Short mmCIF file of C-alpha atoms in Angstrom, two decimals:
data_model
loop_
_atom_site.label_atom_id
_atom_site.label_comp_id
_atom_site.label_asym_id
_atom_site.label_seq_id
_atom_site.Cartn_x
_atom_site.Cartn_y
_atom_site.Cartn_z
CA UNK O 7 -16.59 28.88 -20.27
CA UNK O 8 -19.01 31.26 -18.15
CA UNK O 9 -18.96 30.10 -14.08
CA UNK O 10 -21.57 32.14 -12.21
CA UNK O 11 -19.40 34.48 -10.37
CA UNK O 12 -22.09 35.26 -7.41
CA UNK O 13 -22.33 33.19 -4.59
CA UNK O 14 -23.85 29.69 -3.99
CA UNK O 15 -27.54 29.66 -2.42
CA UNK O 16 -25.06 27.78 0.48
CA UNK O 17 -28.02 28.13 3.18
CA UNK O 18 -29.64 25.50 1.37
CA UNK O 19 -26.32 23.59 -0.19
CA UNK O 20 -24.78 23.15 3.26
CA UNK O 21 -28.13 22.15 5.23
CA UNK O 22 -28.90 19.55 2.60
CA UNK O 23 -25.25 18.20 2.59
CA UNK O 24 -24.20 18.19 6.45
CA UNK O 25 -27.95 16.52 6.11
CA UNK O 26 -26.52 13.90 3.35
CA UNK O 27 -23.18 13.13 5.50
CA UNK O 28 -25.15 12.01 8.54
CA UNK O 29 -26.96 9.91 6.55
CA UNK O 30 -23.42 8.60 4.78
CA UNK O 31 -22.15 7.58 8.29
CA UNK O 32 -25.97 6.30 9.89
CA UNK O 33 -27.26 4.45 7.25
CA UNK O 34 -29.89 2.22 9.25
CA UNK O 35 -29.73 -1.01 7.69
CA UNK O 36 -33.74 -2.01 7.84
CA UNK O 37 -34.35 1.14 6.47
CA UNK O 38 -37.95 0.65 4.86
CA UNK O 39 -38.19 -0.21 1.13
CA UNK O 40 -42.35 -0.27 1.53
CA UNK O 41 -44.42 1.41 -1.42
CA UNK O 42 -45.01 4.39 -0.60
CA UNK O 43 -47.45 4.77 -3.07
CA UNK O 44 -50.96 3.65 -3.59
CA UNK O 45 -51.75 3.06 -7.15
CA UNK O 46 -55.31 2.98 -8.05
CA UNK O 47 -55.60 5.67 -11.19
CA UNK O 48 -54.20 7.88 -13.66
CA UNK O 49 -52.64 10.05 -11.24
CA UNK O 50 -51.35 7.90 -8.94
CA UNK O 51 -49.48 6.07 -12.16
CA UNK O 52 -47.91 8.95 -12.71
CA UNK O 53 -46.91 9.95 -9.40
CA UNK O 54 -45.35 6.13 -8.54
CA UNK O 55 -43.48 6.59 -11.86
CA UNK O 56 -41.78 10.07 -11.09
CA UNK O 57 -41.37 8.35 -7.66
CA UNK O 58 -38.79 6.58 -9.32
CA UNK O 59 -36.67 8.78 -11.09
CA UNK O 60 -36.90 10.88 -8.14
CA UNK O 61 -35.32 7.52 -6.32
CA UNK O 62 -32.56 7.46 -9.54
CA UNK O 63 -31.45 11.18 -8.69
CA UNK O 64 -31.30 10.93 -4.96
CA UNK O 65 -28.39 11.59 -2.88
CA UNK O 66 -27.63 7.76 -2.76
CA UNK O 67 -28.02 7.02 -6.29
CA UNK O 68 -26.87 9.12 -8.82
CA UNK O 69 -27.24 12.39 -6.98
CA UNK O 70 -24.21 11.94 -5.42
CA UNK O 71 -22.99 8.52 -3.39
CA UNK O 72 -23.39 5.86 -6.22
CA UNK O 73 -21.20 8.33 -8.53
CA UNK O 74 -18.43 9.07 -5.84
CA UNK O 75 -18.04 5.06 -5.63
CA UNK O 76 -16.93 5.30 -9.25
CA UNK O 77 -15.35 8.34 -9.39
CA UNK O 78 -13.03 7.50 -6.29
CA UNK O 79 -11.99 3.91 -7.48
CA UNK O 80 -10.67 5.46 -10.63
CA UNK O 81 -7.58 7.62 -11.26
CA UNK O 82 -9.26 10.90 -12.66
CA UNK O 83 -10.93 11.88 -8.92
CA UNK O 84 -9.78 12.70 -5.88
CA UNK O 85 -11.22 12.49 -2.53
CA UNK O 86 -9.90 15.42 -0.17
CA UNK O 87 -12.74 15.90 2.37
CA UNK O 88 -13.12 14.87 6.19
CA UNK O 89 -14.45 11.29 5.89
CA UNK O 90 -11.10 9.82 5.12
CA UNK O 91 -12.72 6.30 4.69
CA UNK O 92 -13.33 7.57 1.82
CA UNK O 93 -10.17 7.28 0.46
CA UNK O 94 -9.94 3.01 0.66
CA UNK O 95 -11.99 3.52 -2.39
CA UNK O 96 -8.77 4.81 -4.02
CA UNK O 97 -6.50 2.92 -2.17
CA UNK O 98 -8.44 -0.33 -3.31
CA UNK O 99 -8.41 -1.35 0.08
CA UNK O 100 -12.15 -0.87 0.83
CA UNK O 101 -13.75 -2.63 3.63
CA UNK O 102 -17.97 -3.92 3.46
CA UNK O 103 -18.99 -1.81 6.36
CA UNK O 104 -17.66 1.92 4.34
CA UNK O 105 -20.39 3.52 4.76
CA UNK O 106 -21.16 4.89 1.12
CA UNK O 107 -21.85 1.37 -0.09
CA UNK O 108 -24.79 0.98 2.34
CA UNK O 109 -26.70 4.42 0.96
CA UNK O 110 -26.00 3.27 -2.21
CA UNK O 111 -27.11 -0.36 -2.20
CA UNK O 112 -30.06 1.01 -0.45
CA UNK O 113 -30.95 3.57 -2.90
CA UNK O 114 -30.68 1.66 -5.87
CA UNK O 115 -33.31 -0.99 -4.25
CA UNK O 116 -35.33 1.46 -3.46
CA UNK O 117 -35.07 2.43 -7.00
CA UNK O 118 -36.13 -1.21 -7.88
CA UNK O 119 -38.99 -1.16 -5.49
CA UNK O 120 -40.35 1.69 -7.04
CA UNK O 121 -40.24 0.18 -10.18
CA UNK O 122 -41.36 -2.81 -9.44
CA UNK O 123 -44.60 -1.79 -7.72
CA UNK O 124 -45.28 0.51 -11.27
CA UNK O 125 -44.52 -3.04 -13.44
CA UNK O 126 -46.98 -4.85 -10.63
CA UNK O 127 -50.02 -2.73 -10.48
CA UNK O 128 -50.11 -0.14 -13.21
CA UNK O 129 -50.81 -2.65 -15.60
CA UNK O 130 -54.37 -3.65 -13.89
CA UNK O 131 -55.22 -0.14 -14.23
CA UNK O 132 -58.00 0.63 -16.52
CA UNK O 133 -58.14 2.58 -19.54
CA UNK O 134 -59.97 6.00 -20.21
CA UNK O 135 -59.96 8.54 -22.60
CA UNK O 136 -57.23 10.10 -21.20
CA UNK O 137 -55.26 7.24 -19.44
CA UNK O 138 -54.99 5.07 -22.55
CA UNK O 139 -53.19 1.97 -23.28
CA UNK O 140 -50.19 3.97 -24.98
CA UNK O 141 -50.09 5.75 -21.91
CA UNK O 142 -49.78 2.98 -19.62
CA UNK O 143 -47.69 1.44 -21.98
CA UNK O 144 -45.24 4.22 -21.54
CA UNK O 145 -45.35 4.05 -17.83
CA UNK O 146 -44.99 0.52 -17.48
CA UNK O 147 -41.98 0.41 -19.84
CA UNK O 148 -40.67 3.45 -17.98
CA UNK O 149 -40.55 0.90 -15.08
CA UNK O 150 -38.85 -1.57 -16.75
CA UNK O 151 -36.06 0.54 -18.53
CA UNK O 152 -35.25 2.04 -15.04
CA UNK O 153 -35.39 -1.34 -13.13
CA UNK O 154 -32.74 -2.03 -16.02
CA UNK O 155 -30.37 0.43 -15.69
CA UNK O 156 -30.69 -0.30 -11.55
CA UNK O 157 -29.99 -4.39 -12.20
CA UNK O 158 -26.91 -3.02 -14.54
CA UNK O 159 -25.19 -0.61 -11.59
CA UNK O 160 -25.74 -3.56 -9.11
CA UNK O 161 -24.02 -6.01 -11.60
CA UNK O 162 -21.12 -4.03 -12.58
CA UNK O 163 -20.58 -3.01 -9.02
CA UNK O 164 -21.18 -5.58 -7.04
CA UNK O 165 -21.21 -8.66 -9.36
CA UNK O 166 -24.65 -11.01 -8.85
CA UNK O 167 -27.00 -9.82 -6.62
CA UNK O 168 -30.28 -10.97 -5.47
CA UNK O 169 -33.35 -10.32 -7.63
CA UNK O 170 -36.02 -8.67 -6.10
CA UNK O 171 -38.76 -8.99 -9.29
CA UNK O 172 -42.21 -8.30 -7.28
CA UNK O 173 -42.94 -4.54 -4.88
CA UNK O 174 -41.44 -5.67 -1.15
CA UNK O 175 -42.41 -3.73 1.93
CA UNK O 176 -39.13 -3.99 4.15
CA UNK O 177 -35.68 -4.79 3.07
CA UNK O 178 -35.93 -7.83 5.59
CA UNK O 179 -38.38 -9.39 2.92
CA UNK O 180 -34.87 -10.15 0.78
CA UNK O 181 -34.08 -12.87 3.73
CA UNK O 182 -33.43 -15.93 1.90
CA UNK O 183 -33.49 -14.99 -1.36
CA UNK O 184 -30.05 -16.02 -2.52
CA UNK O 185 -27.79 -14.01 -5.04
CA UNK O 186 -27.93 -14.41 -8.68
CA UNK O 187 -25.02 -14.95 -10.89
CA UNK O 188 -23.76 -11.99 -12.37
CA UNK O 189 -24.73 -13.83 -15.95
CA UNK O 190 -28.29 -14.07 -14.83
CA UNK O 191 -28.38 -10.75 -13.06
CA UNK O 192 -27.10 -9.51 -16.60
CA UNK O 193 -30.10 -11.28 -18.25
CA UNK O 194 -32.72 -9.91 -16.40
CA UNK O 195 -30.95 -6.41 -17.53
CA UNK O 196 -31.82 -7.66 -20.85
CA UNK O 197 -35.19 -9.06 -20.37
CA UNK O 198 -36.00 -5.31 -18.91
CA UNK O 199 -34.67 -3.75 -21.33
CA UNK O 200 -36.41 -5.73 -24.12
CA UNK O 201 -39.95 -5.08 -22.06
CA UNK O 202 -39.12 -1.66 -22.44
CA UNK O 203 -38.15 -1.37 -26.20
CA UNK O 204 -41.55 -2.86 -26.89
CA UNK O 205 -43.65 -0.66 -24.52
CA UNK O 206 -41.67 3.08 -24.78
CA UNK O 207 -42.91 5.15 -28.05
CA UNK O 208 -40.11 5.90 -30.78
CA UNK O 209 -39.78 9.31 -29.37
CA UNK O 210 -36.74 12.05 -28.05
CA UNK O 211 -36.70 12.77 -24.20
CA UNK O 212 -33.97 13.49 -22.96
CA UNK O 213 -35.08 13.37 -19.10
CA UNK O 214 -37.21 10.35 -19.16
CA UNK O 215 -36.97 7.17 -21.30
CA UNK O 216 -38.33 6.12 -24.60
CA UNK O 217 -37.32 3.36 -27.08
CA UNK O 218 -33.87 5.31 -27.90
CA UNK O 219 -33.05 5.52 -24.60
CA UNK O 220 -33.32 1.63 -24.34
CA UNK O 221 -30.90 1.48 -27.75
CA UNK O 222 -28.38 3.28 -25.71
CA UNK O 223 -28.40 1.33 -22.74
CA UNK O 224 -28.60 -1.28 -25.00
CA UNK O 225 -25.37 -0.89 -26.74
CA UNK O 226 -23.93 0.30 -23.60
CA UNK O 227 -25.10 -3.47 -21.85
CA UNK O 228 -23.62 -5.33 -25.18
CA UNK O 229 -20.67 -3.51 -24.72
CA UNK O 230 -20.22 -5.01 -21.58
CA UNK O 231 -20.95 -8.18 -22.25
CA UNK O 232 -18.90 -8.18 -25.12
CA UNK O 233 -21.25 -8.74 -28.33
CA UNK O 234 -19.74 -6.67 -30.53
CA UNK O 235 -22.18 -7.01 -33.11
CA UNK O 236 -24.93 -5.82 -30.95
CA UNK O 237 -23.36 -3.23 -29.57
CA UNK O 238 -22.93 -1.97 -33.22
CA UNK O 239 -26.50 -2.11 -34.03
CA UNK O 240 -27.65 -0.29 -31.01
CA UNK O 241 -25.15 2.34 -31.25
CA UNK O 242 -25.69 3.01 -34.64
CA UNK O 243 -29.63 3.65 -33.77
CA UNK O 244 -28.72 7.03 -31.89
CA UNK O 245 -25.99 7.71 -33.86
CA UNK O 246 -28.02 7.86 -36.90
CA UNK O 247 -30.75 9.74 -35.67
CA UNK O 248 -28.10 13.01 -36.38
CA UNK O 249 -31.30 15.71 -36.42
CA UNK O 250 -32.21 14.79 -32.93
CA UNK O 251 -28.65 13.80 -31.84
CA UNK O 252 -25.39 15.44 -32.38
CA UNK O 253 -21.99 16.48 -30.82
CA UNK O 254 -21.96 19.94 -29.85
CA UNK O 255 -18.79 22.39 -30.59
CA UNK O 256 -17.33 24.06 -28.31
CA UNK O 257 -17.36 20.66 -26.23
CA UNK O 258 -18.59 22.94 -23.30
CA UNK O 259 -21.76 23.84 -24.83
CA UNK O 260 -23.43 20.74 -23.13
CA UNK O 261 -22.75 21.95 -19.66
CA UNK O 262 -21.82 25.47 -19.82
CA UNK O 263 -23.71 28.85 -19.32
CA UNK O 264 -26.59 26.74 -17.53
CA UNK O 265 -27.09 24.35 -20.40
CA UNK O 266 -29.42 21.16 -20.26
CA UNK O 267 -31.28 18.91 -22.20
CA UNK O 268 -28.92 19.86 -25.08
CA UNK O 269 -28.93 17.80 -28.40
CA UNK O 270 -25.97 16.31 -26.96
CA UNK O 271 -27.97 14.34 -23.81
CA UNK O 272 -29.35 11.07 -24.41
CA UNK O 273 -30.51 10.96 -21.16
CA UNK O 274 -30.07 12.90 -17.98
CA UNK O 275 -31.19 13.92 -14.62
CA UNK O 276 -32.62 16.72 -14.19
CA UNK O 277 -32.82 18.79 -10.43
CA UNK O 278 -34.23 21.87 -9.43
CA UNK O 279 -33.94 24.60 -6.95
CA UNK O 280 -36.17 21.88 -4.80
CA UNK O 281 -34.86 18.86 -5.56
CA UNK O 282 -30.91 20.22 -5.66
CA UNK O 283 -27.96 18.18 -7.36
CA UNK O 284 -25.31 19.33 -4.11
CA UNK O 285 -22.52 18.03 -6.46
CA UNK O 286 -21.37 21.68 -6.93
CA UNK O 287 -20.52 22.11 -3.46
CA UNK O 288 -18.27 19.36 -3.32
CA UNK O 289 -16.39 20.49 -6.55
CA UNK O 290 -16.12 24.32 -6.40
CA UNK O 291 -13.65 25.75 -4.17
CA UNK O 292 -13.50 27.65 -1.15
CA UNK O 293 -12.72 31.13 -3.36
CA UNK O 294 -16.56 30.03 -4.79
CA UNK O 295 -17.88 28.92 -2.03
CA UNK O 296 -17.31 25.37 -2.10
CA UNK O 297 -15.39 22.97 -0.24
CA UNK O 298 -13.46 21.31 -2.80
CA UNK O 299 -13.82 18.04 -2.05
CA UNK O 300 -13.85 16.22 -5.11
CA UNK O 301 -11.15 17.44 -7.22
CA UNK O 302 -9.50 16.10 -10.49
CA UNK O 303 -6.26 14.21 -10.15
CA UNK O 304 -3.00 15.45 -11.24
CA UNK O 305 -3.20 12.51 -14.20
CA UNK O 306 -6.07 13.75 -15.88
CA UNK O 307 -5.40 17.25 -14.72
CA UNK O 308 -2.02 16.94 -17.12
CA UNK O 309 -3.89 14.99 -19.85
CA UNK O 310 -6.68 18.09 -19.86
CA UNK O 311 -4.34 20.56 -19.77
CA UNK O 312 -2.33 18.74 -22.71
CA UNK O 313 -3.89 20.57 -25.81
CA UNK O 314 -2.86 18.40 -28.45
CA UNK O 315 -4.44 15.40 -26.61
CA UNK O 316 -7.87 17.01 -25.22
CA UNK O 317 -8.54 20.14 -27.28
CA UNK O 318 -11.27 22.50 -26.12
CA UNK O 319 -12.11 19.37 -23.62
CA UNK O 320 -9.49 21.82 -21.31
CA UNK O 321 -12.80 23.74 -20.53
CA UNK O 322 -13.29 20.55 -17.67
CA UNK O 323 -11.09 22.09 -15.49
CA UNK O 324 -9.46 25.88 -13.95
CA UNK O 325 -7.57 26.57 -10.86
CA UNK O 326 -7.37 29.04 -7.94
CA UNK O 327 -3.99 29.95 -6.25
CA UNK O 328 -4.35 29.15 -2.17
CA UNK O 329 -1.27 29.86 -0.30
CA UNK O 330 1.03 29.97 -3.11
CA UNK O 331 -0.09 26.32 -4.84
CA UNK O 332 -2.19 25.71 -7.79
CA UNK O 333 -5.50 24.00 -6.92
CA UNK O 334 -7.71 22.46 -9.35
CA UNK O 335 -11.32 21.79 -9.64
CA UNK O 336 -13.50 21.02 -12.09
CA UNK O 337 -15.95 22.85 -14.05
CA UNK O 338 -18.94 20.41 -15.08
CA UNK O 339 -20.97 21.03 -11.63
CA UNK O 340 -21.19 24.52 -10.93
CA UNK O 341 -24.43 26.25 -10.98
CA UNK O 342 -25.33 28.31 -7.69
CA UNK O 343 -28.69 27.44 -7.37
CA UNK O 344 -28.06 23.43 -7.50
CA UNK O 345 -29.41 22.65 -10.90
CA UNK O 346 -26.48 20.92 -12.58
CA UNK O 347 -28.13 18.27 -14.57
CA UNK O 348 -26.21 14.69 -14.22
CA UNK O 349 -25.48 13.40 -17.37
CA UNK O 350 -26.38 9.80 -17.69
CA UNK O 351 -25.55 9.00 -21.41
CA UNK O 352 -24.43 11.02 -24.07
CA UNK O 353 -23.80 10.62 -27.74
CA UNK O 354 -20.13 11.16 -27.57
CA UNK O 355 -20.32 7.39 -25.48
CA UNK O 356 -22.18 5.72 -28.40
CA UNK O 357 -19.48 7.03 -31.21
CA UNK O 358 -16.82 5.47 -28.48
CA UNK O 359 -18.81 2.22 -27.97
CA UNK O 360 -18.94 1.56 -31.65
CA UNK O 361 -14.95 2.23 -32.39
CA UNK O 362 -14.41 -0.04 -29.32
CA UNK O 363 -17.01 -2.33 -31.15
CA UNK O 364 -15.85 -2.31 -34.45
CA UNK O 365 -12.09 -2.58 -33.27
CA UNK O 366 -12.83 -5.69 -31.25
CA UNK O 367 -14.92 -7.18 -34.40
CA UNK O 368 -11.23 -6.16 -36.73
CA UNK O 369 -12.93 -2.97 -38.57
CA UNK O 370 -10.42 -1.13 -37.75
CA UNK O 371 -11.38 1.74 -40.35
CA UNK O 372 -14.76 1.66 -39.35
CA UNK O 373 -13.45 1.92 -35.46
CA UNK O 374 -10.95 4.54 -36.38
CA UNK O 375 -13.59 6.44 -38.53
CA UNK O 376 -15.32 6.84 -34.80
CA UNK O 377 -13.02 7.76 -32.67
CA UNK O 378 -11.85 10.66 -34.99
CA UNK O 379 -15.61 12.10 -34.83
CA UNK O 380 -14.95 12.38 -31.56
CA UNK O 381 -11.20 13.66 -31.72
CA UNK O 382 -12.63 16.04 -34.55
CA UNK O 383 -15.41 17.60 -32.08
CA UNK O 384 -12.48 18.62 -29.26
CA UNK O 385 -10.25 20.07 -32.00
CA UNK O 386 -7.59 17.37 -32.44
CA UNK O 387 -5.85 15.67 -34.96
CA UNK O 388 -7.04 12.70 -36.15
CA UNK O 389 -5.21 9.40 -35.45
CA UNK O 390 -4.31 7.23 -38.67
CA UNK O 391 -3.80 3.27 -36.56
CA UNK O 392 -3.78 0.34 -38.03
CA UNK O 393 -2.86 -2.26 -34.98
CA UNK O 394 -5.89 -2.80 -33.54
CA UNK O 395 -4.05 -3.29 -29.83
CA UNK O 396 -3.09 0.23 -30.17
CA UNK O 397 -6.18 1.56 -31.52
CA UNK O 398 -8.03 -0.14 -28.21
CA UNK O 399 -5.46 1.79 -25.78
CA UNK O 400 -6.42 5.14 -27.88
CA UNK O 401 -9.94 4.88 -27.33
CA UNK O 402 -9.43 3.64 -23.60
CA UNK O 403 -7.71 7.47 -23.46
CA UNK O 404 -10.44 9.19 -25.41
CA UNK O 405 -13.27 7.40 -23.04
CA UNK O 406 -11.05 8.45 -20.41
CA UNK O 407 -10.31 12.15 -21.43
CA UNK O 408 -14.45 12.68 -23.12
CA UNK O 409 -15.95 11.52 -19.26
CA UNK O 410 -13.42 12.66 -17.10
CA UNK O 411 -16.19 13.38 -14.53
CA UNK O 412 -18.75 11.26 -15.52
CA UNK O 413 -18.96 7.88 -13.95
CA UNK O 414 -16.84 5.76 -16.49
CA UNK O 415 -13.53 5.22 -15.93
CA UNK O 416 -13.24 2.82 -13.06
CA UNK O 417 -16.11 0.94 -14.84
CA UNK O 418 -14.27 0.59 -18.33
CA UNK O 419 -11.04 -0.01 -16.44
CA UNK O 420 -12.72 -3.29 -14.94
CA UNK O 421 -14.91 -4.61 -17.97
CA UNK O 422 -11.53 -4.39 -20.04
CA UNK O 423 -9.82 -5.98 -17.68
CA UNK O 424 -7.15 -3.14 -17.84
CA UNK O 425 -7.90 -2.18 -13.78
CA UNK O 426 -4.88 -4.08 -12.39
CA UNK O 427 -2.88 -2.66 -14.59
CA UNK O 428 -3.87 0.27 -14.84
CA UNK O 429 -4.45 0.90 -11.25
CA UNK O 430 -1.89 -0.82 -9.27
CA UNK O 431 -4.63 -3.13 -7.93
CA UNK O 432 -2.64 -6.63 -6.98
CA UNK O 433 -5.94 -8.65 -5.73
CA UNK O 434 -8.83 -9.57 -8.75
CA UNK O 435 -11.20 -9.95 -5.53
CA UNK O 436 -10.69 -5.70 -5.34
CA UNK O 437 -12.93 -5.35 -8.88
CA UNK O 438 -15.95 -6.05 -7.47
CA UNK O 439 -16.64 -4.06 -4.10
CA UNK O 440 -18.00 -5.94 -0.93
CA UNK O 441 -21.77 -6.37 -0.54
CA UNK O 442 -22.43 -3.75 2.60
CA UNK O 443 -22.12 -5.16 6.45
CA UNK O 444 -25.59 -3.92 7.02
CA UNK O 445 -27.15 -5.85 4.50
CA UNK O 446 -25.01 -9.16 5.65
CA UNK O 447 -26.47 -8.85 9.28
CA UNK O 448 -29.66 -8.37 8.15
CA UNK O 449 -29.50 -11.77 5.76
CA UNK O 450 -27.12 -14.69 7.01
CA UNK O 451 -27.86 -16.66 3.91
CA UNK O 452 -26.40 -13.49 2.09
CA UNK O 453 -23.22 -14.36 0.62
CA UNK O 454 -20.14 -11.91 0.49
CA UNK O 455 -18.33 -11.49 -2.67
CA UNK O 456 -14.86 -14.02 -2.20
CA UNK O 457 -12.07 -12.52 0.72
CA UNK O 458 -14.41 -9.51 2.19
CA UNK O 459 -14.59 -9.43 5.24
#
């Protein structure tokens, strides 16, 4: 794979970062949910709705905080910078007031907020020749897709969490409004999600959401809740739609040589040399002007580097010699100018959500047919299993080799109930992380997920 050898615009990296850590460690608490927005026409709609993916993409969300929560909790990242709190997210021996679950909680309800103020008032919003009810339509169910995938982070994060369904000026407006189970927290994912199948056209985007990006999230939420079935149905949407979707070969050619919006994406984020994606920073090394920060572990660093069982998926990582010692660092963020995309779904996750699918539902041809499209893509030889225990353990390894940087593996570790194991984790309380100190002073009728303290 090509890396930009010149040097990273770091003026504006560093600022922006040094920037993001002192909001890491002073997360105010009350910070101000309001609508920021007024939305009385056309092009206010559109504004309050790129208001919200602008929310998704932040530095709390999936710009960077939200993802290191997942990343660090599994066993393919590594945390070697200054804040060495950090590193309880590893450990498994985080505590409510770590300051990255603050930004993030925050950021995704801002997220919500933003949504919910498009779902409350864009609707009212009359129709012209240009703002017509397709339009409005798509901006509505825009809302509700993204208010979706917010609910579904909360959930599988945090467990249930307090509903917040109408626009709300100040966080302290969630006083007294009591968590939700994580069952009904789930079903308002689905209630969203079903709003937006019926609202988003039958089109490809690949940075904002239609009807196929609902199927995916779909199958990805079914997969989670375990219906098989439906996470079959949805999958196989997007995976049959092969002349707008398809696995690219070399795996690189997704990410690589400044790629985006690829036929491989289903959906991702998509930053500028404005709105930067500092993730690059905190992966490339000091030799590229990085700090290194986030680096792969020595477990999938071996697995990568293990030809027969990743193929061309090697092209994740390199290394630099400091001092003498090998140091990794991985290869998916890397562009100098801040414009790695961050890949939110990809097609490679539906062909491994329907093998999982099938296997669980005893197809195991079907399931193994799958997993070998995917094995086939990074140049490996196909499996040939017919004990379906073993075929689930060889597509835990595939999800866990395919996303090695992507924000999976701590997540599938937990809804398979394979973390403890896995992870060395000896308390069940540690798979669900604290609800954030802040947020607990603020509401005294908000109740903390069992033995936090």
């Amino acid at each position: 794979m090509k890396i930009l050898k010149y040097s990273y615009i770091w003026t504006l990296a560093v600022t922006f970062t040094l920037s993001s850590c002192e909001k890491f460690l002073e997360i105010d608490p009350r910070i101000s949910t309001s609508d920021q927005v007024t939305i009385n026409d056309e092009n206010s709609a559109h504004t309050a709705v790129r208001g919200i993916y602008n929310q998704l993409q932040s530095d709390g969300y999936y710009g960077y905080t939200f993802q290191t929560i997942g990343f660090f909790s599994g066993d393919n990242i590594e945390y070697t910078g200054s804040q060495i709190v950090n590193q309880s997210l590893t450990n498994h021996s985080v505590r409510a007031d770590l300051p990255a679950l603050a930004t993030a909680w925050t950021a995704i309800y801002n997220t919500i907020n933003r949504a919910n103020n498009v779902i409350a008032k864009v609707p009212a919003l009359s129709v012209t020749p240009t703002f017509t009810d397709a339009v409005r339509n798509q901006l509505v169910g825009e809302a509700h897709f993204l208010r979706a995938l917010s609910y579904f982070d909360l959930g599988r994060t945090w467990g249930g969490v307090q509903l917040v369904l109408v626009p709300t000026s100040s966080s302290n407006n969630l006083e007294n409004l009591k968590r939700s189970s994580l069952a009904d927290t789930y079903r308002q994912v689905l209630a969203d999600l079903i709003k937006a199948e019926e609202l988003l056209p039958n089109s490809t985007n690949r940075i904002r959401a239609t009807r196929k990006t609902v199927w995916a999230l779909r199958a990805r939420y079914h997969l989670y809740r375990e219906e098989w079935k439906e996470a079959i149905t949805y999958a196989s949407k997007l995976i049959d739609d092969k002349s707008n979707y398809n696995l690219l070969t070399p795996y690189s050619s997704f990410f690589a040589d400044n790629a985006s919006g690829t036929n491989e994406s289903i959906l991702e984020l998509y930053y500028t040399t404005n709105v930067v994606n500092t993730q690059a920073y905190q992966w490339q090394p000091s030799t590229k002007g990085g700090v290194g920060w986030i680096r792969p572990s020595m477990g999938i660093v071996n697995l990568l580097n293990n030809k027969s069982i990743a193929g061309t998926r090697q092209s994740l990582i390199s290394k630099v010699v400091l001092n003498g010692v090998d140091n990794w660092f991985g290869n998916l963020y890397y562009r100098t100018n801040g414009t790695d995309p961050a890949f939110l779904i990809r097609i490679a996750e539906l062909y491994l959500i329907r093998a999982e699918a099938y296997a669980q539902d005893n197809d195991i041809a079907k399931s193994l047919a799958d997993l070998n499209v995917i094995r086939k893509r990074a140049d490996i030889q196909e499996l040939n299993i017919a004990d379906k225990a073993t075929l689930l353990l060889a597509i835990e390894q595939e999800n866990r080799i395919e996303f090695a940087f992507e924000n999976h593996r701590w997540y599938d570790l937990v809804r398979t109930r394979r973390a403890k194991t896995v992870l060395g984790i000896d308390e069940d309380f540690r798979l669900l992380l604290p609800i954030p100190y802040a947020q607990i002073l603020i509401d005294k009728n908000l109740e903390q997920n069992p033995q936090y303290k």
